[in-house]
C-alpha cells in the first residue's frame, strides 16, 4: 500500500516501487484534479527513491484523494 501524507494541496507518497512512472501515478489519481505543476518523482543520483510529490489544485481535492 502507498503511504500518503498531506501538506496543504501537496501529497507526499512513499513506498512505491522504484520503477513507478509519472504516468502510473497520474493514472492512479485520474479521478482527482492534479495541478499543472503535477507530479515530481524524487531522484537520488539519477535513480528514483520510491518517494513522489503530487500537487493537487486545492486542499479539498488533496484531502479527497487521500481518503
PDB file of N, CA, C and O in Angstrom:
ATOM      1  N   UNK A   1       0.844  -1.188   0.000  1.00  0.00           N
ATOM      2  CA  UNK A   1       0.000   0.000   0.000  1.00  0.00           C
ATOM      3  C   UNK A   1       0.880   1.240   0.000  1.00  0.00           C
ATOM      4  O   UNK A   1       1.919   1.283   0.642  1.00  0.00           O
ATOM      5  N   UNK A   2       0.414   2.247  -0.680  1.00  0.00           N
ATOM      6  CA  UNK A   2       1.113   3.512  -0.774  1.00  0.00           C
ATOM      7  C   UNK A   2       0.840   4.330   0.487  1.00  0.00           C
ATOM      8  O   UNK A   2      -0.302   4.486   0.886  1.00  0.00           O
ATOM      9  N   UNK A   3       1.876   4.820   1.139  1.00  0.00           N
ATOM     10  CA  UNK A   3       1.711   5.696   2.284  1.00  0.00           C
ATOM     11  C   UNK A   3       1.627   7.124   1.789  1.00  0.00           C
ATOM     12  O   UNK A   3       2.407   7.542   0.941  1.00  0.00           O
ATOM     13  N   UNK A   4       0.658   7.871   2.325  1.00  0.00           N
ATOM     14  CA  UNK A   4       0.423   9.230   1.848  1.00  0.00           C
ATOM     15  C   UNK A   4       0.335  10.196   3.016  1.00  0.00           C
ATOM     16  O   UNK A   4      -0.245   9.873   4.037  1.00  0.00           O
ATOM     17  N   UNK A   5       0.896  11.374   2.857  1.00  0.00           N
ATOM     18  CA  UNK A   5       0.740  12.435   3.840  1.00  0.00           C
ATOM     19  C   UNK A   5       0.486  13.738   3.093  1.00  0.00           C
ATOM     20  O   UNK A   5       0.944  13.914   1.967  1.00  0.00           O
ATOM     21  N   UNK A   6      -0.259  14.623   3.746  1.00  0.00           N
ATOM     22  CA  UNK A   6      -0.654  15.883   3.105  1.00  0.00           C
ATOM     23  C   UNK A   6      -0.038  17.086   3.788  1.00  0.00           C
ATOM     24  O   UNK A   6       0.077  17.114   4.999  1.00  0.00           O
ATOM     25  N   UNK A   7       0.330  18.062   2.986  1.00  0.00           N
ATOM     26  CA  UNK A   7       0.683  19.399   3.449  1.00  0.00           C
ATOM     27  C   UNK A   7      -0.003  20.335   2.474  1.00  0.00           C
ATOM     28  O   UNK A   7       0.401  20.447   1.317  1.00  0.00           O
ATOM     29  N   UNK A   8      -1.088  20.956   2.926  1.00  0.00           N
ATOM     30  CA  UNK A   8      -1.860  21.815   2.029  1.00  0.00           C
ATOM     31  C   UNK A   8      -2.409  20.998   0.875  1.00  0.00           C
ATOM     32  O   UNK A   8      -3.062  19.985   1.071  1.00  0.00           O
ATOM     33  N   UNK A   9      -2.098  21.426  -0.339  1.00  0.00           N
ATOM     34  CA  UNK A   9      -2.596  20.705  -1.517  1.00  0.00           C
ATOM     35  C   UNK A   9      -1.536  19.767  -2.082  1.00  0.00           C
ATOM     36  O   UNK A   9      -1.672  19.243  -3.175  1.00  0.00           O
ATOM     37  N   UNK A  10      -0.481  19.525  -1.315  1.00  0.00           N
ATOM     38  CA  UNK A  10       0.630  18.675  -1.751  1.00  0.00           C
ATOM     39  C   UNK A  10       0.578  17.335  -1.013  1.00  0.00           C
ATOM     40  O   UNK A  10       0.445  17.292   0.198  1.00  0.00           O
ATOM     41  N   UNK A  11       0.654  16.257  -1.754  1.00  0.00           N
ATOM     42  CA  UNK A  11       0.650  14.929  -1.155  1.00  0.00           C
ATOM     43  C   UNK A  11       1.999  14.270  -1.401  1.00  0.00           C
ATOM     44  O   UNK A  11       2.480  14.204  -2.528  1.00  0.00           O
ATOM     45  N   UNK A  12       2.602  13.797  -0.328  1.00  0.00           N
ATOM     46  CA  UNK A  12       3.844  13.038  -0.430  1.00  0.00           C
ATOM     47  C   UNK A  12       3.458  11.558  -0.405  1.00  0.00           C
ATOM     48  O   UNK A  12       2.730  11.116   0.484  1.00  0.00           O
ATOM     49  N   UNK A  13       3.913  10.822  -1.392  1.00  0.00           N
ATOM     50  CA  UNK A  13       3.662   9.389  -1.406  1.00  0.00           C
ATOM     51  C   UNK A  13       5.007   8.675  -1.312  1.00  0.00           C
ATOM     52  O   UNK A  13       6.023   9.158  -1.788  1.00  0.00           O
ATOM     53  N   UNK A  14       5.006   7.536  -0.642  1.00  0.00           N
ATOM     54  CA  UNK A  14       6.245   6.786  -0.481  1.00  0.00           C
ATOM     55  C   UNK A  14       5.967   5.303  -0.513  1.00  0.00           C
ATOM     56  O   UNK A  14       4.822   4.879  -0.550  1.00  0.00           O
ATOM     57  N   UNK A  15       7.033   4.546  -0.466  1.00  0.00           N
ATOM     58  CA  UNK A  15       6.939   3.085  -0.530  1.00  0.00           C
ATOM     59  C   UNK A  15       6.407   2.616  -1.871  1.00  0.00           C
ATOM     60  O   UNK A  15       5.726   1.605  -1.957  1.00  0.00           O
ATOM     61  N   UNK A  16       6.726   3.353  -2.912  1.00  0.00           N
ATOM     62  CA  UNK A  16       6.391   2.962  -4.278  1.00  0.00           C
ATOM     63  C   UNK A  16       7.565   2.187  -4.857  1.00  0.00           C
ATOM     64  O   UNK A  16       8.708   2.431  -4.485  1.00  0.00           O
ATOM     65  N   UNK A  17       7.283   1.285  -5.777  1.00  0.00           N
ATOM     66  CA  UNK A  17       8.401   0.612  -6.454  1.00  0.00           C
ATOM     67  C   UNK A  17       9.284   1.659  -7.140  1.00  0.00           C
ATOM     68  O   UNK A  17       8.791   2.670  -7.632  1.00  0.00           O
ATOM     69  N   UNK A  18      10.570   1.421  -7.160  1.00  0.00           N
ATOM     70  CA  UNK A  18      11.476   2.367  -7.809  1.00  0.00           C
ATOM     71  C   UNK A  18      11.140   2.537  -9.283  1.00  0.00           C
ATOM     72  O   UNK A  18      11.473   3.544  -9.888  1.00  0.00           O
ATOM     73  N   UNK A  19      10.467   1.564  -9.854  1.00  0.00           N
ATOM     74  CA  UNK A  19      10.149   1.612 -11.286  1.00  0.00           C
ATOM     75  C   UNK A  19       8.886   2.405 -11.603  1.00  0.00           C
ATOM     76  O   UNK A  19       8.566   2.598 -12.774  1.00  0.00           O
ATOM     77  N   UNK A  20       8.150   2.895 -10.595  1.00  0.00           N
ATOM     78  CA  UNK A  20       6.892   3.593 -10.862  1.00  0.00           C
ATOM     79  C   UNK A  20       7.169   4.859 -11.678  1.00  0.00           C
ATOM     80  O   UNK A  20       8.140   5.572 -11.439  1.00  0.00           O
ATOM     81  N   UNK A  21       6.309   5.093 -12.647  1.00  0.00           N
ATOM     82  CA  UNK A  21       6.488   6.254 -13.531  1.00  0.00           C
ATOM     83  C   UNK A  21       5.497   7.359 -13.179  1.00  0.00           C
ATOM     84  O   UNK A  21       4.495   7.132 -12.495  1.00  0.00           O
ATOM     85  N   UNK A  22       5.784   8.546 -13.679  1.00  0.00           N
ATOM     86  CA  UNK A  22       4.859   9.670 -13.501  1.00  0.00           C
ATOM     87  C   UNK A  22       3.498   9.316 -14.103  1.00  0.00           C
ATOM     88  O   UNK A  22       2.459   9.633 -13.529  1.00  0.00           O
ATOM     89  N   UNK A  23       3.481   8.658 -15.241  1.00  0.00           N
ATOM     90  CA  UNK A  23       2.233   8.260 -15.899  1.00  0.00           C
ATOM     91  C   UNK A  23       1.419   7.324 -15.000  1.00  0.00           C
ATOM     92  O   UNK A  23       0.211   7.463 -14.879  1.00  0.00           O
ATOM     93  N   UNK A  24       2.077   6.379 -14.340  1.00  0.00           N
ATOM     94  CA  UNK A  24       1.367   5.444 -13.457  1.00  0.00           C
ATOM     95  C   UNK A  24       0.766   6.170 -12.255  1.00  0.00           C
ATOM     96  O   UNK A  24      -0.356   5.879 -11.850  1.00  0.00           O
ATOM     97  N   UNK A  25       1.502   7.125 -11.705  1.00  0.00           N
ATOM     98  CA  UNK A  25       0.965   7.911 -10.587  1.00  0.00           C
ATOM     99  C   UNK A  25      -0.205   8.751 -11.076  1.00  0.00           C
ATOM    100  O   UNK A  25      -1.250   8.830 -10.432  1.00  0.00           O
ATOM    101  N   UNK A  26      -0.048   9.385 -12.232  1.00  0.00           N
ATOM    102  CA  UNK A  26      -1.138  10.200 -12.796  1.00  0.00           C
ATOM    103  C   UNK A  26      -2.384   9.336 -13.029  1.00  0.00           C
ATOM    104  O   UNK A  26      -3.501   9.738 -12.720  1.00  0.00           O
ATOM    105  N   UNK A  27      -2.199   8.140 -13.570  1.00  0.00           N
ATOM    106  CA  UNK A  27      -3.322   7.233 -13.804  1.00  0.00           C
ATOM    107  C   UNK A  27      -4.004   6.849 -12.492  1.00  0.00           C
ATOM    108  O   UNK A  27      -5.223   6.759 -12.421  1.00  0.00           O
ATOM    109  N   UNK A  28      -3.208   6.630 -11.436  1.00  0.00           N
ATOM    110  CA  UNK A  28      -3.752   6.277 -10.131  1.00  0.00           C
ATOM    111  C   UNK A  28      -4.671   7.382  -9.609  1.00  0.00           C
ATOM    112  O   UNK A  28      -5.709   7.124  -9.010  1.00  0.00           O
ATOM    113  N   UNK A  29      -4.291   8.644  -9.835  1.00  0.00           N
ATOM    114  CA  UNK A  29      -5.060   9.799  -9.358  1.00  0.00           C
ATOM    115  C   UNK A  29      -5.943  10.393 -10.456  1.00  0.00           C
ATOM    116  O   UNK A  29      -6.320  11.559 -10.380  1.00  0.00           O
ATOM    117  N   UNK A  30      -6.326   9.613 -11.439  1.00  0.00           N
ATOM    118  CA  UNK A  30      -7.074  10.139 -12.579  1.00  0.00           C
ATOM    119  C   UNK A  30      -8.431  10.733 -12.213  1.00  0.00           C
ATOM    120  O   UNK A  30      -8.955  11.564 -12.940  1.00  0.00           O
ATOM    121  N   UNK A  31      -9.003  10.331 -11.087  1.00  0.00           N
ATOM    122  CA  UNK A  31     -10.312  10.858 -10.682  1.00  0.00           C
ATOM    123  C   UNK A  31     -10.209  12.162  -9.901  1.00  0.00           C
ATOM    124  O   UNK A  31     -11.221  12.672  -9.414  1.00  0.00           O
ATOM    125  N   UNK A  32      -9.000  12.696  -9.770  1.00  0.00           N
ATOM    126  CA  UNK A  32      -8.774  13.902  -8.983  1.00  0.00           C
ATOM    127  C   UNK A  32      -8.089  14.961  -9.837  1.00  0.00           C
ATOM    128  O   UNK A  32      -7.415  14.649 -10.804  1.00  0.00           O
ATOM    129  N   UNK A  33      -8.269  16.219  -9.440  1.00  0.00           N
ATOM    130  CA  UNK A  33      -7.687  17.327 -10.201  1.00  0.00           C
ATOM    131  C   UNK A  33      -6.259  17.583  -9.730  1.00  0.00           C
ATOM    132  O   UNK A  33      -6.044  18.181  -8.683  1.00  0.00           O
ATOM    133  N   UNK A  34      -5.320  17.116 -10.513  1.00  0.00           N
ATOM    134  CA  UNK A  34      -3.905  17.338 -10.228  1.00  0.00           C
ATOM    135  C   UNK A  34      -3.517  18.674 -10.846  1.00  0.00           C
ATOM    136  O   UNK A  34      -3.878  18.970 -11.984  1.00  0.00           O
ATOM    137  N   UNK A  35      -2.777  19.491 -10.089  1.00  0.00           N
ATOM    138  CA  UNK A  35      -2.388  20.821 -10.558  1.00  0.00           C
ATOM    139  C   UNK A  35      -1.409  20.728 -11.721  1.00  0.00           C
ATOM    140  O   UNK A  35      -0.806  19.684 -11.964  1.00  0.00           O
ATOM    141  N   UNK A  36      -1.236  21.843 -12.408  1.00  0.00           N
ATOM    142  CA  UNK A  36      -0.350  21.871 -13.566  1.00  0.00           C
ATOM    143  C   UNK A  36       1.091  21.539 -13.216  1.00  0.00           C
ATOM    144  O   UNK A  36       1.808  20.974 -14.021  1.00  0.00           O
ATOM    145  N   UNK A  37       1.524  21.904 -12.002  1.00  0.00           N
ATOM    146  CA  UNK A  37       2.918  21.562 -11.641  1.00  0.00           C
ATOM    147  C   UNK A  37       3.030  20.084 -11.309  1.00  0.00           C
ATOM    148  O   UNK A  37       4.114  19.571 -11.109  1.00  0.00           O
ATOM    149  N   UNK A  38       1.986  19.406 -11.244  1.00  0.00           N
ATOM    150  CA  UNK A  38       1.709  17.986 -11.161  1.00  0.00           C
ATOM    151  C   UNK A  38       2.515  17.089 -10.267  1.00  0.00           C
ATOM    152  O   UNK A  38       2.376  17.117  -9.078  1.00  0.00           O
ATOM    153  N   UNK A  39       3.353  16.251 -10.815  1.00  0.00           N
ATOM    154  CA  UNK A  39       3.961  15.137 -10.084  1.00  0.00           C
ATOM    155  C   UNK A  39       5.478  15.231 -10.191  1.00  0.00           C
ATOM    156  O   UNK A  39       6.019  15.404 -11.274  1.00  0.00           O
ATOM    157  N   UNK A  40       6.131  15.120  -9.056  1.00  0.00           N
ATOM    158  CA  UNK A  40       7.588  15.145  -9.019  1.00  0.00           C
ATOM    159  C   UNK A  40       8.077  13.862  -8.339  1.00  0.00           C
ATOM    160  O   UNK A  40       7.773  13.614  -7.177  1.00  0.00           O
ATOM    161  N   UNK A  41       8.816  13.060  -9.076  1.00  0.00           N
ATOM    162  CA  UNK A  41       9.388  11.838  -8.516  1.00  0.00           C
ATOM    163  C   UNK A  41      10.771  12.179  -7.967  1.00  0.00           C
ATOM    164  O   UNK A  41      11.603  12.751  -8.678  1.00  0.00           O
ATOM    165  N   UNK A  42      10.993  11.836  -6.694  1.00  0.00           N
ATOM    166  CA  UNK A  42      12.266  12.129  -6.051  1.00  0.00           C
ATOM    167  C   UNK A  42      13.355  11.224  -6.618  1.00  0.00           C
ATOM    168  O   UNK A  42      13.166  10.017  -6.759  1.00  0.00           O
ATOM    169  N   UNK A  43      14.464  11.834  -6.963  1.00  0.00           N
ATOM    170  CA  UNK A  43      15.587  11.095  -7.542  1.00  0.00           C
ATOM    171  C   UNK A  43      16.829  11.305  -6.678  1.00  0.00           C
ATOM    172  O   UNK A  43      17.021  12.370  -6.103  1.00  0.00           O
ATOM    173  N   UNK A  44      17.658  10.292  -6.601  1.00  0.00           N
ATOM    174  CA  UNK A  44      18.944  10.380  -5.919  1.00  0.00           C
ATOM    175  C   UNK A  44      20.007   9.858  -6.880  1.00  0.00           C
ATOM    176  O   UNK A  44      20.003   8.672  -7.209  1.00  0.00           O
ATOM    177  N   UNK A  45      20.855  10.730  -7.337  1.00  0.00           N
ATOM    178  CA  UNK A  45      21.893  10.397  -8.302  1.00  0.00           C
ATOM    179  C   UNK A  45      21.305   9.722  -9.543  1.00  0.00           C
ATOM    180  O   UNK A  45      21.805   8.723 -10.041  1.00  0.00           O
ATOM    181  N   UNK A  46      20.185  10.282 -10.012  1.00  0.00           N
ATOM    182  CA  UNK A  46      19.557   9.801 -11.238  1.00  0.00           C
ATOM    183  C   UNK A  46      18.667   8.585 -11.077  1.00  0.00           C
ATOM    184  O   UNK A  46      18.128   8.083 -12.053  1.00  0.00           O
ATOM    185  N   UNK A  47      18.500   8.123  -9.850  1.00  0.00           N
ATOM    186  CA  UNK A  47      17.664   6.939  -9.610  1.00  0.00           C
ATOM    187  C   UNK A  47      16.478   7.305  -8.729  1.00  0.00           C
ATOM    188  O   UNK A  47      16.622   8.041  -7.758  1.00  0.00           O
ATOM    189  N   UNK A  48      15.298   6.750  -9.025  1.00  0.00           N
ATOM    190  CA  UNK A  48      14.127   7.035  -8.192  1.00  0.00           C
ATOM    191  C   UNK A  48      14.306   6.459  -6.785  1.00  0.00           C
ATOM    192  O   UNK A  48      14.948   5.427  -6.601  1.00  0.00           O
ATOM    193  N   UNK A  49      13.731   7.157  -5.800  1.00  0.00           N
ATOM    194  CA  UNK A  49      13.874   6.755  -4.400  1.00  0.00           C
ATOM    195  C   UNK A  49      12.646   6.039  -3.835  1.00  0.00           C
ATOM    196  O   UNK A  49      12.687   5.555  -2.716  1.00  0.00           O
ATOM    197  N   UNK A  50      11.534   6.030  -4.586  1.00  0.00           N
ATOM    198  CA  UNK A  50      10.291   5.477  -4.067  1.00  0.00           C
ATOM    199  C   UNK A  50       9.376   6.541  -3.479  1.00  0.00           C
ATOM    200  O   UNK A  50       8.283   6.250  -3.021  1.00  0.00           O
ATOM    201  N   UNK A  51       9.845   7.795  -3.478  1.00  0.00           N
ATOM    202  CA  UNK A  51       9.050   8.926  -2.996  1.00  0.00           C
ATOM    203  C   UNK A  51       8.624   9.780  -4.181  1.00  0.00           C
ATOM    204  O   UNK A  51       9.349   9.892  -5.162  1.00  0.00           O
ATOM    205  N   UNK A  52       7.449  10.405  -4.034  1.00  0.00           N
ATOM    206  CA  UNK A  52       6.991  11.345  -5.057  1.00  0.00           C
ATOM    207  C   UNK A  52       6.099  12.381  -4.408  1.00  0.00           C
ATOM    208  O   UNK A  52       5.515  12.143  -3.336  1.00  0.00           O
ATOM    209  N   UNK A  53       5.998  13.533  -5.029  1.00  0.00           N
ATOM    210  CA  UNK A  53       5.072  14.583  -4.615  1.00  0.00           C
ATOM    211  C   UNK A  53       4.024  14.738  -5.698  1.00  0.00           C
ATOM    212  O   UNK A  53       4.349  14.769  -6.883  1.00  0.00           O
ATOM    213  N   UNK A  54       2.772  14.839  -5.262  1.00  0.00           N
ATOM    214  CA  UNK A  54       1.663  15.080  -6.181  1.00  0.00           C
ATOM    215  C   UNK A  54       1.009  16.382  -5.730  1.00  0.00           C
ATOM    216  O   UNK A  54       0.659  16.532  -4.560  1.00  0.00           O
ATOM    217  N   UNK A  55       0.884  17.313  -6.648  1.00  0.00           N
ATOM    218  CA  UNK A  55       0.296  18.617  -6.346  1.00  0.00           C
ATOM    219  C   UNK A  55      -1.114  18.666  -6.914  1.00  0.00           C
ATOM    220  O   UNK A  55      -1.315  18.501  -8.116  1.00  0.00           O
ATOM    221  N   UNK A  56      -2.088  18.896  -6.023  1.00  0.00           N
ATOM    222  CA  UNK A  56      -3.485  18.980  -6.432  1.00  0.00           C
ATOM    223  C   UNK A  56      -3.890  20.444  -6.566  1.00  0.00           C
ATOM    224  O   UNK A  56      -3.199  21.337  -6.079  1.00  0.00           O
ATOM    225  N   UNK A  57      -5.016  20.679  -7.220  1.00  0.00           N
ATOM    226  CA  UNK A  57      -5.470  22.048  -7.462  1.00  0.00           C
ATOM    227  C   UNK A  57      -5.792  22.795  -6.178  1.00  0.00           C
ATOM    228  O   UNK A  57      -5.679  24.011  -6.130  1.00  0.00           O
ATOM    229  N   UNK A  58      -6.210  22.083  -5.132  1.00  0.00           N
ATOM    230  CA  UNK A  58      -6.528  22.735  -3.863  1.00  0.00           C
ATOM    231  C   UNK A  58      -6.503  21.705  -2.729  1.00  0.00           C
ATOM    232  O   UNK A  58      -6.396  20.501  -2.965  1.00  0.00           O
ATOM    233  N   UNK A  59      -6.593  22.185  -1.498  1.00  0.00           N
ATOM    234  CA  UNK A  59      -6.519  21.317  -0.320  1.00  0.00           C
ATOM    235  C   UNK A  59      -7.682  20.322  -0.271  1.00  0.00           C
ATOM    236  O   UNK A  59      -7.497  19.176   0.134  1.00  0.00           O
ATOM    237  N   UNK A  60      -8.865  20.758  -0.655  1.00  0.00           N
ATOM    238  CA  UNK A  60     -10.030  19.859  -0.623  1.00  0.00           C
ATOM    239  C   UNK A  60      -9.826  18.677  -1.567  1.00  0.00           C
ATOM    240  O   UNK A  60     -10.145  17.530  -1.231  1.00  0.00           O
ATOM    241  N   UNK A  61      -9.284  18.938  -2.733  1.00  0.00           N
ATOM    242  CA  UNK A  61      -9.038  17.872  -3.703  1.00  0.00           C
ATOM    243  C   UNK A  61      -7.974  16.908  -3.177  1.00  0.00           C
ATOM    244  O   UNK A  61      -8.100  15.689  -3.315  1.00  0.00           O
ATOM    245  N   UNK A  62      -6.949  17.439  -2.534  1.00  0.00           N
ATOM    246  CA  UNK A  62      -5.904  16.593  -1.942  1.00  0.00           C
ATOM    247  C   UNK A  62      -6.482  15.722  -0.827  1.00  0.00           C
ATOM    248  O   UNK A  62      -6.179  14.521  -0.742  1.00  0.00           O
ATOM    249  N   UNK A  63      -7.320  16.296   0.016  1.00  0.00           N
ATOM    250  CA  UNK A  63      -7.949  15.517   1.093  1.00  0.00           C
ATOM    251  C   UNK A  63      -8.841  14.425   0.533  1.00  0.00           C
ATOM    252  O   UNK A  63      -8.851  13.298   1.042  1.00  0.00           O
ATOM    253  N   UNK A  64      -9.569  14.737  -0.492  1.00  0.00           N
ATOM    254  CA  UNK A  64     -10.432  13.752  -1.130  1.00  0.00           C
ATOM    255  C   UNK A  64      -9.604  12.608  -1.721  1.00  0.00           C
ATOM    256  O   UNK A  64      -9.966  11.434  -1.582  1.00  0.00           O
ATOM    257  N   UNK A  65      -8.466  12.913  -2.315  1.00  0.00           N
ATOM    258  CA  UNK A  65      -7.597  11.896  -2.892  1.00  0.00           C
ATOM    259  C   UNK A  65      -6.973  11.019  -1.791  1.00  0.00           C
ATOM    260  O   UNK A  65      -6.801   9.808  -1.981  1.00  0.00           O
ATOM    261  N   UNK A  66      -6.664  11.604  -0.659  1.00  0.00           N
ATOM    262  CA  UNK A  66      -6.072  10.855   0.449  1.00  0.00           C
ATOM    263  C   UNK A  66      -7.061   9.843   1.013  1.00  0.00           C
ATOM    264  O   UNK A  66      -6.702   8.741   1.355  1.00  0.00           O
ATOM    265  N   UNK A  67      -8.315  10.266   1.090  1.00  0.00           N
ATOM    266  CA  UNK A  67      -9.352   9.402   1.682  1.00  0.00           C
ATOM    267  C   UNK A  67      -9.757   8.327   0.701  1.00  0.00           C
ATOM    268  O   UNK A  67     -10.033   7.250   0.964  1.00  0.00           O
TER     269      UNK A  67
END
